[in-house]
Amino acid sequence: MKKDNKMAIAASKVHEVREITRIERIGAHSHIRGLGLDDSLEPRNVSQGMVGQFQARRATGIILEMIKEGKIAGRSVLLAGQPGTGKTAVALGLAQSLGADTPFTLMAGSEIYSLEMSKTEALTQAIRKSIGIRIKEESEIIEGEVVEIQVDRPVSGVGAKVGKLTLKTTEMETIYDLGNKMIECLMKEKVQAGDVITIDKATGKISKLGRSFTRARDYDATGPQTRFIQCPEGELQKRKEVVHTVTLHEIDVINSRTHGFLALFSGDTGEIKSEVREQINQKVAEWREEGKAEIVPGVLFIDEVHMLDIECFSFLNRALENEMAPVVIMATNRGITRIRGTNYKSPHGIPIDLLDRMIIVPTIPYQESELKEILKIRCEEEDCEMSNDALLVLTRIALETSLRYAIQLITTSSLISRKSKNIEVGVDDVKRAYTLFMDENRSSQFLKEYQEDFMFYEAEEPAEMEVA
């Protein structure tokens, strides 16, 4: 009996571990797949996780095309709108549309104050992370179909192995002598007669491309992963162009002797000397002239840009004039407010001279139908079954309070529903979550009613004191 209990406990533990490994993180914008535009850059009603904001998405689509053509480098875009109007969603949609090859760096305006380096160094690193270098490199390769592999092992079983490899194309056939290292590589890749392989002459790396069509009938059954390709044509030895994409910041770190390339993995790069960057810029310029490298201007997205101070803004003004500058997209939800580090007020808390250089894209509040569609998408993303009536109540809450608050209620009402063993989230579950968790307006009302009971309560000061 005890043995059976132990086995049952062990089985439950294994089950728990398996369940935990399936947990996936769901972020606030994990449903965004792109900008949701058609071929003529017209926004669709609901597409790729994007809803509404037609004007902002259309404008961002034009910016996307300019980035792809390399015509907007060194300019800046400002996404300005009320809180919860989808500014970050539009920026992330742009990042998804650009693809993996174009560098995209995301940072918050307040990040620069928490780093152990100067503000300008933090901005410089962010800018250089957003500039890609596409390096072209030619390498000699041997490509052909394996006819035969002969491996001679020593009789004693001790010593180096030797062998011969016969490769062919449609026009020629050659026998190569193999050393111990090459034999090990062939065995590791499980290369056999009939496979089409490539061998890099510089590194000796062997890659298996697939199996030749001429050997397709060698076996009665083949696995689904087996790829059949034609026997290569022409010469066995060929020159192949390989393209690597790295960012300028990665090159900076690798060439900074105090840190070395391991700093890329630890994330602690520290400050990099300006002399190192100047030498790298010269080298990259030489590579561009020789046709070895190509610059890929990426995107630097600075959220909550009003948190930057006057020093950072003046630095960005200068950095944007540089020939190797990325597209800088900024987002803010502030109106006319004080520029940090000064006593002057300005639209969005950004100096006028920097605003002059920006393309400003406004975002507008969502309509009721759009709020409903966003909440529906978020329910699908969070794997929450919600009834139509509950969704209508949640939409009404979003309209009266804020979209962010309504999204927070999805998970909470789902958990309440699960505790009640309901199949889907109902109106009562949403109402219960609404009463348990306050929104900003009800919280303010609560403070007004009970403000004298809170610590450090102070009466409102005269208007003249606000200037200080």
CSV table of C-alpha atoms in Angstrom, one decimal:
chain,number,residue,atom,x,y,z
A,1,MET,CA,0.0,0.0,0.0
A,2,LYS,CA,2.8,2.4,0.9
A,3,LYS,CA,4.5,1.6,-2.4
A,4,ASP,CA,1.4,2.5,-4.3
A,5,ASN,CA,1.1,5.8,-2.4
A,6,LYS,CA,4.7,6.7,-3.2
A,7,MET,CA,4.2,5.9,-6.9
A,8,ALA,CA,1.0,8.1,-6.9
A,9,ILE,CA,2.9,11.0,-5.2
A,10,ALA,CA,5.8,10.7,-7.7
A,11,ALA,CA,3.3,10.6,-10.7
A,12,SER,CA,1.6,13.8,-9.4
A,13,LYS,CA,4.9,15.5,-9.0
A,14,VAL,CA,5.9,14.7,-12.6
A,15,HIS,CA,2.5,15.9,-13.7
A,16,GLU,CA,3.0,19.2,-11.9
A,17,VAL,CA,6.4,19.7,-13.4
A,18,ARG,CA,5.0,19.1,-16.9
A,19,GLU,CA,2.2,21.6,-16.3
A,20,ILE,CA,4.6,24.3,-15.1
A,21,THR,CA,6.8,24.0,-18.2
A,22,ARG,CA,3.8,24.8,-20.3
A,23,ILE,CA,3.2,28.2,-18.7
A,24,GLU,CA,3.8,31.1,-21.1
A,25,ARG,CA,4.2,34.7,-20.2
A,26,ILE,CA,1.5,37.0,-21.5
A,27,GLY,CA,2.5,40.7,-21.8
A,28,ALA,CA,0.4,43.8,-22.2
A,29,HIS,CA,1.2,43.9,-26.0
A,30,SER,CA,1.8,40.2,-26.7
A,31,HIS,CA,-1.2,40.1,-29.1
A,32,ILE,CA,0.4,42.7,-31.5
A,33,ARG,CA,1.7,41.0,-34.6
A,34,GLY,CA,2.1,44.0,-36.9
A,35,LEU,CA,0.5,47.3,-38.0
A,36,GLY,CA,-2.5,45.6,-39.7
A,37,LEU,CA,-2.1,47.4,-43.1
A,38,ASP,CA,-3.0,46.1,-46.6
A,39,ASP,CA,-0.7,46.3,-49.7
A,40,SER,CA,-1.8,50.0,-50.3
A,41,LEU,CA,-0.9,50.9,-46.7
A,42,GLU,CA,-4.6,51.3,-45.8
A,43,PRO,CA,-5.4,50.1,-42.2
A,44,ARG,CA,-7.8,47.2,-41.8
A,45,ASN,CA,-10.5,47.4,-39.1
A,46,VAL,CA,-9.1,44.6,-37.1
A,47,SER,CA,-5.8,43.0,-38.1
A,48,GLN,CA,-2.6,41.6,-36.5
A,49,GLY,CA,-3.9,42.5,-33.1
A,50,MET,CA,-4.4,46.2,-34.0
A,51,VAL,CA,-7.8,47.9,-33.7
A,52,GLY,CA,-8.8,51.5,-34.6
A,53,GLN,CA,-6.2,54.3,-34.6
A,54,PHE,CA,-6.5,54.4,-38.5
A,55,GLN,CA,-4.8,57.7,-38.9
A,56,ALA,CA,-1.8,56.9,-36.6
A,57,ARG,CA,-1.4,53.4,-38.3
A,58,ARG,CA,-1.6,54.9,-41.8
A,59,ALA,CA,1.1,57.5,-40.8
A,60,THR,CA,3.3,54.8,-39.2
A,61,GLY,CA,2.9,52.6,-42.3
A,62,ILE,CA,4.4,55.4,-44.4
A,63,ILE,CA,7.2,55.8,-41.9
A,64,LEU,CA,7.7,52.0,-42.2
A,65,GLU,CA,8.2,52.2,-46.0
A,66,MET,CA,10.6,55.1,-45.6
A,67,ILE,CA,12.7,53.1,-43.0
A,68,LYS,CA,12.8,50.1,-45.5
A,69,GLU,CA,14.0,52.3,-48.2
A,70,GLY,CA,16.6,53.9,-45.9
A,71,LYS,CA,15.2,57.5,-46.5
A,72,ILE,CA,14.3,58.5,-42.9
A,73,ALA,CA,17.5,57.8,-40.9
A,74,GLY,CA,18.4,60.5,-38.6
A,75,ARG,CA,14.9,61.8,-38.1
A,76,SER,CA,12.5,61.4,-35.2
A,77,VAL,CA,8.9,60.6,-34.8
A,78,LEU,CA,6.7,61.6,-31.8
A,79,LEU,CA,3.6,59.5,-30.9
A,80,ALA,CA,1.5,61.9,-28.8
A,81,GLY,CA,-1.8,61.0,-27.2
A,82,GLN,CA,-3.8,60.4,-24.0
A,83,PRO,CA,-2.9,57.5,-21.8
A,84,GLY,CA,-4.3,54.2,-23.1
A,85,THR,CA,-4.6,55.2,-26.7
A,86,GLY,CA,-2.2,52.6,-28.1
A,87,LYS,CA,1.1,54.5,-28.6
A,88,THR,CA,3.3,51.6,-27.5
A,89,ALA,CA,1.1,49.2,-29.5
A,90,VAL,CA,1.7,51.2,-32.7
A,91,ALA,CA,5.5,51.3,-32.0
A,92,LEU,CA,5.6,47.5,-31.3
A,93,GLY,CA,3.5,46.9,-34.4
A,94,LEU,CA,6.1,48.8,-36.4
A,95,ALA,CA,8.9,46.7,-34.8
A,96,GLN,CA,7.1,43.5,-35.8
A,97,SER,CA,6.6,44.7,-39.4
A,98,LEU,CA,10.3,45.6,-39.8
A,99,GLY,CA,11.3,41.9,-39.2
A,100,ALA,CA,14.2,40.4,-37.4
A,101,ASP,CA,17.0,41.9,-39.6
A,102,THR,CA,16.3,45.5,-38.6
A,103,PRO,CA,17.5,46.4,-35.1
A,104,PHE,CA,14.8,47.7,-32.7
A,105,THR,CA,15.7,49.0,-29.3
A,106,LEU,CA,13.0,49.7,-26.7
A,107,MET,CA,13.7,51.9,-23.6
A,108,ALA,CA,11.8,54.0,-21.1
A,109,GLY,CA,12.8,57.6,-20.5
A,110,SER,CA,13.4,57.0,-16.8
A,111,GLU,CA,15.8,54.1,-17.5
A,112,ILE,CA,18.8,56.3,-17.9
A,113,TYR,CA,18.7,57.5,-14.3
A,114,SER,CA,19.1,54.0,-12.9
A,115,LEU,CA,22.2,52.9,-14.8
A,116,GLU,CA,25.8,53.1,-13.5
A,117,MET,CA,26.9,55.4,-16.3
A,118,SER,CA,26.3,58.9,-17.5
A,119,LYS,CA,23.0,59.8,-19.2
A,120,THR,CA,24.7,60.6,-22.5
A,121,GLU,CA,26.6,57.3,-22.5
A,122,ALA,CA,23.3,55.4,-21.9
A,123,LEU,CA,21.7,57.2,-24.8
A,124,THR,CA,24.8,56.6,-27.1
A,125,GLN,CA,24.7,52.9,-26.3
A,126,ALA,CA,20.9,52.8,-27.1
A,127,ILE,CA,21.5,54.7,-30.4
A,128,ARG,CA,24.3,52.3,-31.4
A,129,LYS,CA,22.2,49.2,-30.5
A,130,SER,CA,19.7,50.5,-33.1
A,131,ILE,CA,22.2,50.7,-36.0
A,132,GLY,CA,22.9,47.4,-37.8
A,133,ILE,CA,25.9,46.6,-40.0
A,134,ARG,CA,25.4,44.0,-42.7
A,135,ILE,CA,28.9,42.5,-43.3
A,136,LYS,CA,29.4,40.5,-46.5
A,137,GLU,CA,32.0,37.8,-46.5
A,138,GLU,CA,33.1,35.4,-49.3
A,139,SER,CA,34.1,31.9,-48.4
A,140,GLU,CA,35.4,28.9,-50.3
A,141,ILE,CA,33.1,25.8,-50.1
A,142,ILE,CA,33.0,22.3,-51.5
A,143,GLU,CA,29.5,21.3,-52.4
A,144,GLY,CA,28.6,17.9,-53.8
A,145,GLU,CA,26.8,14.5,-53.5
A,146,VAL,CA,28.5,11.9,-51.4
A,147,VAL,CA,29.3,8.8,-53.6
A,148,GLU,CA,31.3,6.8,-51.0
A,149,ILE,CA,33.0,7.2,-47.6
A,150,GLN,CA,35.9,4.9,-46.8
A,151,VAL,CA,37.3,4.9,-43.2
A,152,ASP,CA,40.4,2.9,-42.3
A,153,ARG,CA,40.7,2.2,-38.6
A,154,PRO,CA,44.0,1.0,-37.1
A,155,VAL,CA,44.1,-2.8,-36.4
A,156,SER,CA,45.2,-2.1,-32.8
A,157,GLY,CA,42.2,0.2,-32.3
A,158,VAL,CA,44.6,3.0,-31.1
A,159,GLY,CA,45.8,5.8,-33.4
A,160,ALA,CA,44.4,8.3,-35.9
A,161,LYS,CA,41.8,7.2,-38.4
A,162,VAL,CA,42.3,7.9,-42.1
A,163,GLY,CA,39.9,7.6,-45.0
A,164,LYS,CA,38.7,8.8,-48.4
A,165,LEU,CA,35.6,10.8,-49.4
A,166,THR,CA,34.2,10.6,-52.9
A,167,LEU,CA,32.1,13.6,-53.9
A,168,LYS,CA,30.4,14.3,-57.3
A,169,THR,CA,28.4,16.9,-59.1
A,170,THR,CA,26.5,16.5,-62.4
A,171,GLU,CA,29.8,17.3,-64.3
A,172,MET,CA,32.7,15.9,-62.2
A,173,GLU,CA,33.7,13.5,-59.4
A,174,THR,CA,36.7,13.9,-57.0
A,175,ILE,CA,38.2,11.8,-54.2
A,176,TYR,CA,39.4,13.6,-51.1
A,177,ASP,CA,41.7,12.3,-48.4
A,178,LEU,CA,40.3,12.6,-44.9
A,179,GLY,CA,42.0,13.3,-41.6
A,180,ASN,CA,40.8,12.3,-38.1
A,181,LYS,CA,39.0,15.6,-37.5
A,182,MET,CA,37.1,15.4,-40.8
A,183,ILE,CA,36.1,11.8,-40.1
A,184,GLU,CA,34.7,12.8,-36.7
A,185,CYS,CA,32.7,15.7,-38.3
A,186,LEU,CA,31.2,13.3,-40.9
A,187,MET,CA,30.2,10.8,-38.2
A,188,LYS,CA,28.7,13.5,-36.0
A,189,GLU,CA,26.6,14.8,-38.9
A,190,LYS,CA,25.7,11.1,-39.8
A,191,VAL,CA,26.7,11.7,-43.4
A,192,GLN,CA,26.2,8.7,-45.7
A,193,ALA,CA,26.3,7.9,-49.4
A,194,GLY,CA,23.6,9.8,-51.3
A,195,ASP,CA,23.7,12.9,-49.0
A,196,VAL,CA,24.3,16.3,-50.5
A,197,ILE,CA,26.8,18.2,-48.2
A,198,THR,CA,28.9,21.4,-48.1
A,199,ILE,CA,32.3,21.7,-46.5
A,200,ASP,CA,33.7,25.1,-45.6
A,201,LYS,CA,37.4,25.1,-46.6
A,202,ALA,CA,38.4,27.7,-44.0
A,203,THR,CA,36.8,26.2,-40.9
A,204,GLY,CA,36.2,22.6,-42.0
A,205,LYS,CA,32.5,22.8,-41.0
A,206,ILE,CA,30.3,20.2,-42.7
A,207,SER,CA,26.6,21.0,-43.4
A,208,LYS,CA,24.1,18.4,-44.6
A,209,LEU,CA,21.8,20.1,-47.2
A,210,GLY,CA,19.6,17.0,-47.9
A,211,ARG,CA,19.4,13.8,-49.8
A,212,SER,CA,19.9,13.4,-53.5
A,213,PHE,CA,16.8,12.6,-55.7
A,214,THR,CA,18.8,9.8,-57.4
A,215,ARG,CA,18.9,7.9,-54.0
A,216,ALA,CA,15.2,8.5,-53.2
A,217,ARG,CA,14.3,4.8,-53.7
A,218,ASP,CA,17.2,3.5,-51.5
A,219,TYR,CA,14.8,3.1,-48.6
A,220,ASP,CA,11.2,1.9,-48.4
A,221,ALA,CA,10.4,4.5,-45.7
A,222,THR,CA,11.9,7.8,-44.9
A,223,GLY,CA,11.3,10.2,-42.1
A,224,PRO,CA,9.2,13.4,-42.6
A,225,GLN,CA,12.4,15.5,-41.9
A,226,THR,CA,14.2,14.0,-44.9
A,227,ARG,CA,14.7,16.7,-47.6
A,228,PHE,CA,15.3,15.6,-51.2
A,229,ILE,CA,17.3,18.0,-53.4
A,230,GLN,CA,18.9,17.8,-56.9
A,231,CYS,CA,22.6,16.9,-57.3
A,232,PRO,CA,24.7,20.1,-57.5
A,233,GLU,CA,25.8,21.3,-60.9
A,234,GLY,CA,29.1,22.7,-62.1
A,235,GLU,CA,32.4,22.7,-60.2
A,236,LEU,CA,32.8,21.1,-56.7
A,237,GLN,CA,34.6,24.1,-55.3
A,238,LYS,CA,32.6,27.3,-55.3
A,239,ARG,CA,32.8,30.8,-53.8
A,240,LYS,CA,29.8,31.6,-51.6
A,241,GLU,CA,28.8,35.0,-50.1
A,242,VAL,CA,27.9,34.9,-46.4
A,243,VAL,CA,26.1,37.8,-44.7
A,244,HIS,CA,26.3,38.6,-41.0
A,245,THR,CA,24.2,41.3,-39.3
A,246,VAL,CA,25.6,42.8,-36.1
A,247,THR,CA,24.9,46.1,-34.3
A,248,LEU,CA,27.4,48.9,-33.8
A,249,HIS,CA,27.1,48.5,-30.1
A,250,GLU,CA,28.2,44.8,-30.3
A,251,ILE,CA,31.2,45.8,-32.3
A,252,ASP,CA,32.0,48.5,-29.7
A,253,VAL,CA,31.8,45.9,-26.8
A,254,ILE,CA,33.9,43.3,-28.7
A,255,ASN,CA,36.7,45.9,-29.4
A,256,SER,CA,36.6,47.4,-25.9
A,257,ARG,CA,39.6,45.6,-24.2
A,258,THR,CA,38.4,46.2,-20.7
A,259,HIS,CA,35.3,44.2,-21.3
A,260,GLY,CA,35.7,41.8,-24.2
A,261,PHE,CA,32.9,40.0,-26.0
A,262,LEU,CA,31.8,38.2,-22.8
A,263,ALA,CA,30.3,41.5,-21.7
A,264,LEU,CA,27.6,41.0,-24.4
A,265,PHE,CA,26.2,38.0,-22.5
A,266,SER,CA,26.5,39.5,-19.0
A,267,GLY,CA,24.8,42.7,-20.1
A,268,ASP,CA,27.3,44.8,-18.0
A,269,THR,CA,29.1,46.7,-20.7
A,270,GLY,CA,30.0,49.8,-18.7
A,271,GLU,CA,31.2,53.0,-20.4
A,272,ILE,CA,33.0,52.7,-23.7
A,273,LYS,CA,35.8,55.2,-24.6
A,274,SER,CA,35.1,57.6,-27.5
A,275,GLU,CA,38.4,56.7,-29.1
A,276,VAL,CA,37.2,53.1,-29.6
A,277,ARG,CA,34.0,54.3,-31.2
A,278,GLU,CA,35.9,56.7,-33.5
A,279,GLN,CA,38.2,53.9,-34.8
A,280,ILE,CA,35.1,51.6,-35.3
A,281,ASN,CA,33.3,54.4,-37.3
A,282,GLN,CA,36.4,54.8,-39.5
A,283,LYS,CA,36.6,51.1,-40.1
A,284,VAL,CA,32.9,50.8,-40.9
A,285,ALA,CA,33.3,53.7,-43.4
A,286,GLU,CA,36.2,51.9,-45.1
A,287,TRP,CA,34.1,48.7,-45.3
A,288,ARG,CA,31.3,50.7,-46.9
A,289,GLU,CA,33.6,52.2,-49.5
A,290,GLU,CA,35.0,48.7,-50.3
A,291,GLY,CA,31.5,47.2,-50.6
A,292,LYS,CA,32.1,44.8,-47.7
A,293,ALA,CA,29.5,46.3,-45.4
A,294,GLU,CA,26.2,48.0,-45.5
A,295,ILE,CA,24.5,50.1,-42.8
A,296,VAL,CA,21.0,49.2,-41.7
A,297,PRO,CA,19.4,52.1,-39.8
A,298,GLY,CA,17.1,50.6,-37.2
A,299,VAL,CA,14.6,52.1,-34.7
A,300,LEU,CA,15.1,53.4,-31.2
A,301,PHE,CA,11.8,53.7,-29.3
A,302,ILE,CA,11.9,55.9,-26.2
A,303,ASP,CA,8.7,55.5,-24.2
A,304,GLU,CA,7.7,58.2,-21.7
A,305,VAL,CA,10.1,60.7,-23.3
A,306,HIS,CA,9.0,63.6,-21.1
A,307,MET,CA,11.1,61.9,-18.3
A,308,LEU,CA,14.3,62.9,-20.1
A,309,ASP,CA,15.9,66.2,-19.0
A,310,ILE,CA,17.2,69.2,-20.9
A,311,GLU,CA,20.8,67.6,-21.1
A,312,CYS,CA,19.4,64.5,-22.8
A,313,PHE,CA,17.3,66.5,-25.2
A,314,SER,CA,20.2,68.7,-26.3
A,315,PHE,CA,22.3,65.5,-26.7
A,316,LEU,CA,19.6,63.9,-28.9
A,317,ASN,CA,19.4,67.1,-31.0
A,318,ARG,CA,23.1,66.6,-31.9
A,319,ALA,CA,23.0,62.8,-32.2
A,320,LEU,CA,20.2,63.0,-34.8
A,321,GLU,CA,22.4,65.1,-37.1
A,322,ASN,CA,25.0,62.3,-37.2
A,323,GLU,CA,25.2,60.4,-40.5
A,324,MET,CA,25.0,57.1,-38.6
A,325,ALA,CA,21.8,57.8,-36.7
A,326,PRO,CA,18.7,55.5,-36.3
A,327,VAL,CA,15.1,56.5,-36.6
A,328,VAL,CA,14.1,57.7,-33.1
A,329,ILE,CA,10.5,57.2,-32.2
A,330,MET,CA,9.3,58.8,-29.0
A,331,ALA,CA,6.0,58.5,-27.1
A,332,THR,CA,4.4,60.8,-24.5
A,333,ASN,CA,1.0,61.3,-22.9
A,334,ARG,CA,1.8,64.7,-21.4
A,335,GLY,CA,0.2,68.0,-22.5
A,336,ILE,CA,1.9,71.4,-21.9
A,337,THR,CA,4.3,70.7,-19.1
A,338,ARG,CA,7.6,71.7,-17.6
A,339,ILE,CA,10.8,70.5,-19.3
A,340,ARG,CA,12.7,68.4,-16.8
A,341,GLY,CA,15.8,70.3,-15.6
A,342,THR,CA,14.3,73.8,-16.4
A,343,ASN,CA,11.5,76.1,-15.2
A,344,TYR,CA,10.2,76.5,-18.8
A,345,LYS,CA,7.0,74.9,-20.0
A,346,SER,CA,6.6,73.3,-23.5
A,347,PRO,CA,4.2,71.1,-25.4
A,348,HIS,CA,4.7,67.4,-24.3
A,349,GLY,CA,7.6,68.5,-22.0
A,350,ILE,CA,10.0,68.5,-25.1
A,351,PRO,CA,12.0,71.6,-26.1
A,352,ILE,CA,10.6,73.5,-29.1
A,353,ASP,CA,13.8,73.1,-31.2
A,354,LEU,CA,13.6,69.3,-30.9
A,355,LEU,CA,9.8,69.4,-31.6
A,356,ASP,CA,10.6,71.2,-34.9
A,357,ARG,CA,12.6,68.3,-36.1
A,358,MET,CA,9.9,65.7,-35.4
A,359,ILE,CA,7.1,64.2,-37.4
A,360,ILE,CA,4.2,64.2,-34.8
A,361,VAL,CA,1.7,61.4,-35.1
A,362,PRO,CA,-1.4,61.9,-32.8
A,363,THR,CA,-3.4,59.0,-31.2
A,364,ILE,CA,-7.1,59.5,-30.4
A,365,PRO,CA,-9.3,57.9,-27.7
A,366,TYR,CA,-11.0,54.6,-28.8
A,367,GLN,CA,-14.7,54.3,-29.7
A,368,GLU,CA,-16.9,51.9,-27.8
A,369,SER,CA,-16.9,49.3,-30.6
A,370,GLU,CA,-13.1,49.5,-30.8
A,371,LEU,CA,-12.8,49.0,-27.0
A,372,LYS,CA,-15.0,45.9,-27.2
A,373,GLU,CA,-12.9,44.5,-30.0
A,374,ILE,CA,-9.6,45.1,-28.1
A,375,LEU,CA,-11.1,43.4,-24.9
A,376,LYS,CA,-12.2,40.5,-27.1
A,377,ILE,CA,-8.7,40.0,-28.5
A,378,ARG,CA,-7.2,40.3,-24.9
A,379,CYS,CA,-9.7,37.6,-23.7
A,380,GLU,CA,-8.4,35.3,-26.5
A,381,GLU,CA,-4.8,36.1,-25.7
A,382,GLU,CA,-5.3,35.4,-21.9
A,383,ASP,CA,-7.3,32.2,-22.8
A,384,CYS,CA,-10.4,33.5,-21.0
A,385,GLU,CA,-13.9,32.4,-22.1
A,386,MET,CA,-16.3,35.4,-21.6
A,387,SER,CA,-20.0,35.6,-22.3
A,388,ASN,CA,-21.3,38.4,-24.6
A,389,ASP,CA,-23.1,40.1,-21.7
A,390,ALA,CA,-20.0,40.1,-19.6
A,391,LEU,CA,-18.0,41.6,-22.5
A,392,LEU,CA,-20.6,44.4,-22.9
A,393,VAL,CA,-20.4,45.2,-19.1
A,394,LEU,CA,-16.5,45.2,-19.4
A,395,THR,CA,-16.7,47.5,-22.4
A,396,ARG,CA,-19.0,49.9,-20.5
A,397,ILE,CA,-16.4,49.8,-17.6
A,398,ALA,CA,-13.6,50.6,-20.1
A,399,LEU,CA,-15.6,53.5,-21.5
A,400,GLU,CA,-16.3,55.0,-18.0
A,401,THR,CA,-12.9,54.4,-16.4
A,402,SER,CA,-10.0,53.4,-18.7
A,403,LEU,CA,-9.0,50.6,-21.1
A,404,ARG,CA,-6.1,49.6,-18.9
A,405,TYR,CA,-8.3,49.0,-15.9
A,406,ALA,CA,-10.8,47.0,-17.9
A,407,ILE,CA,-7.9,44.8,-19.2
A,408,GLN,CA,-6.8,44.2,-15.6
A,409,LEU,CA,-10.3,42.9,-14.8
A,410,ILE,CA,-10.1,40.1,-17.4
A,411,THR,CA,-7.7,37.9,-15.5
A,412,THR,CA,-9.3,38.7,-12.1
A,413,SER,CA,-12.9,38.0,-13.2
A,414,SER,CA,-11.6,34.8,-14.9
A,415,LEU,CA,-10.1,33.6,-11.6
A,416,ILE,CA,-13.3,34.4,-9.7
A,417,SER,CA,-15.3,32.5,-12.4
A,418,ARG,CA,-12.9,29.5,-12.1
A,419,LYS,CA,-13.4,29.4,-8.3
A,420,SER,CA,-17.2,29.3,-8.8
A,421,LYS,CA,-16.6,26.4,-11.3
A,422,ASN,CA,-18.3,28.3,-14.2
A,423,ILE,CA,-17.6,27.4,-17.8
A,424,GLU,CA,-17.3,31.0,-18.9
A,425,VAL,CA,-17.0,34.4,-17.2
A,426,GLY,CA,-20.4,35.9,-16.5
A,427,VAL,CA,-21.7,39.4,-15.7
A,428,ASP,CA,-21.6,38.6,-11.9
A,429,ASP,CA,-17.9,37.6,-12.1
A,430,VAL,CA,-17.1,41.0,-13.8
A,431,LYS,CA,-19.2,42.9,-11.2
A,432,ARG,CA,-17.5,41.0,-8.4
A,433,ALA,CA,-14.0,41.9,-9.7
A,434,TYR,CA,-15.2,45.6,-10.2
A,435,THR,CA,-16.2,45.8,-6.5
A,436,LEU,CA,-13.0,44.2,-5.3
A,437,PHE,CA,-10.6,46.3,-7.3
A,438,MET,CA,-10.9,50.1,-7.5
A,439,ASP,CA,-10.2,52.3,-10.5
A,440,GLU,CA,-8.5,55.7,-10.3
A,441,ASN,CA,-11.8,57.7,-10.0
A,442,ARG,CA,-13.2,55.6,-7.1
A,443,SER,CA,-9.8,55.6,-5.4
A,444,SER,CA,-9.7,59.4,-5.5
A,445,GLN,CA,-13.3,59.6,-4.2
A,446,PHE,CA,-12.3,57.3,-1.4
A,447,LEU,CA,-9.4,59.5,-0.5
A,448,LYS,CA,-11.5,62.6,-0.4
A,449,GLU,CA,-14.0,61.0,1.9
A,450,TYR,CA,-11.4,59.6,4.3
A,451,GLN,CA,-8.5,61.9,3.8
A,452,GLU,CA,-8.3,63.1,7.4
A,453,ASP,CA,-7.8,59.5,8.6
A,454,PHE,CA,-4.7,59.0,6.4
A,455,MET,CA,-1.1,59.9,7.6
A,456,PHE,CA,0.6,63.1,6.4
A,457,TYR,CA,-2.7,64.6,5.3
A,458,GLU,CA,-2.2,68.3,4.4
A,459,ALA,CA,-4.7,70.9,3.4
A,460,GLU,CA,-4.5,72.3,-0.2
A,461,GLU,CA,-1.8,75.0,-0.4
A,462,PRO,CA,-2.5,78.5,-2.0
A,463,ALA,CA,-2.0,78.7,-5.8
A,464,GLU,CA,1.1,80.9,-5.5
A,465,MET,CA,3.0,78.0,-3.9
A,466,GLU,CA,2.7,75.9,-7.1
A,467,VAL,CA,5.5,77.9,-8.8
A,468,ALA,CA,8.1,76.6,-6.3
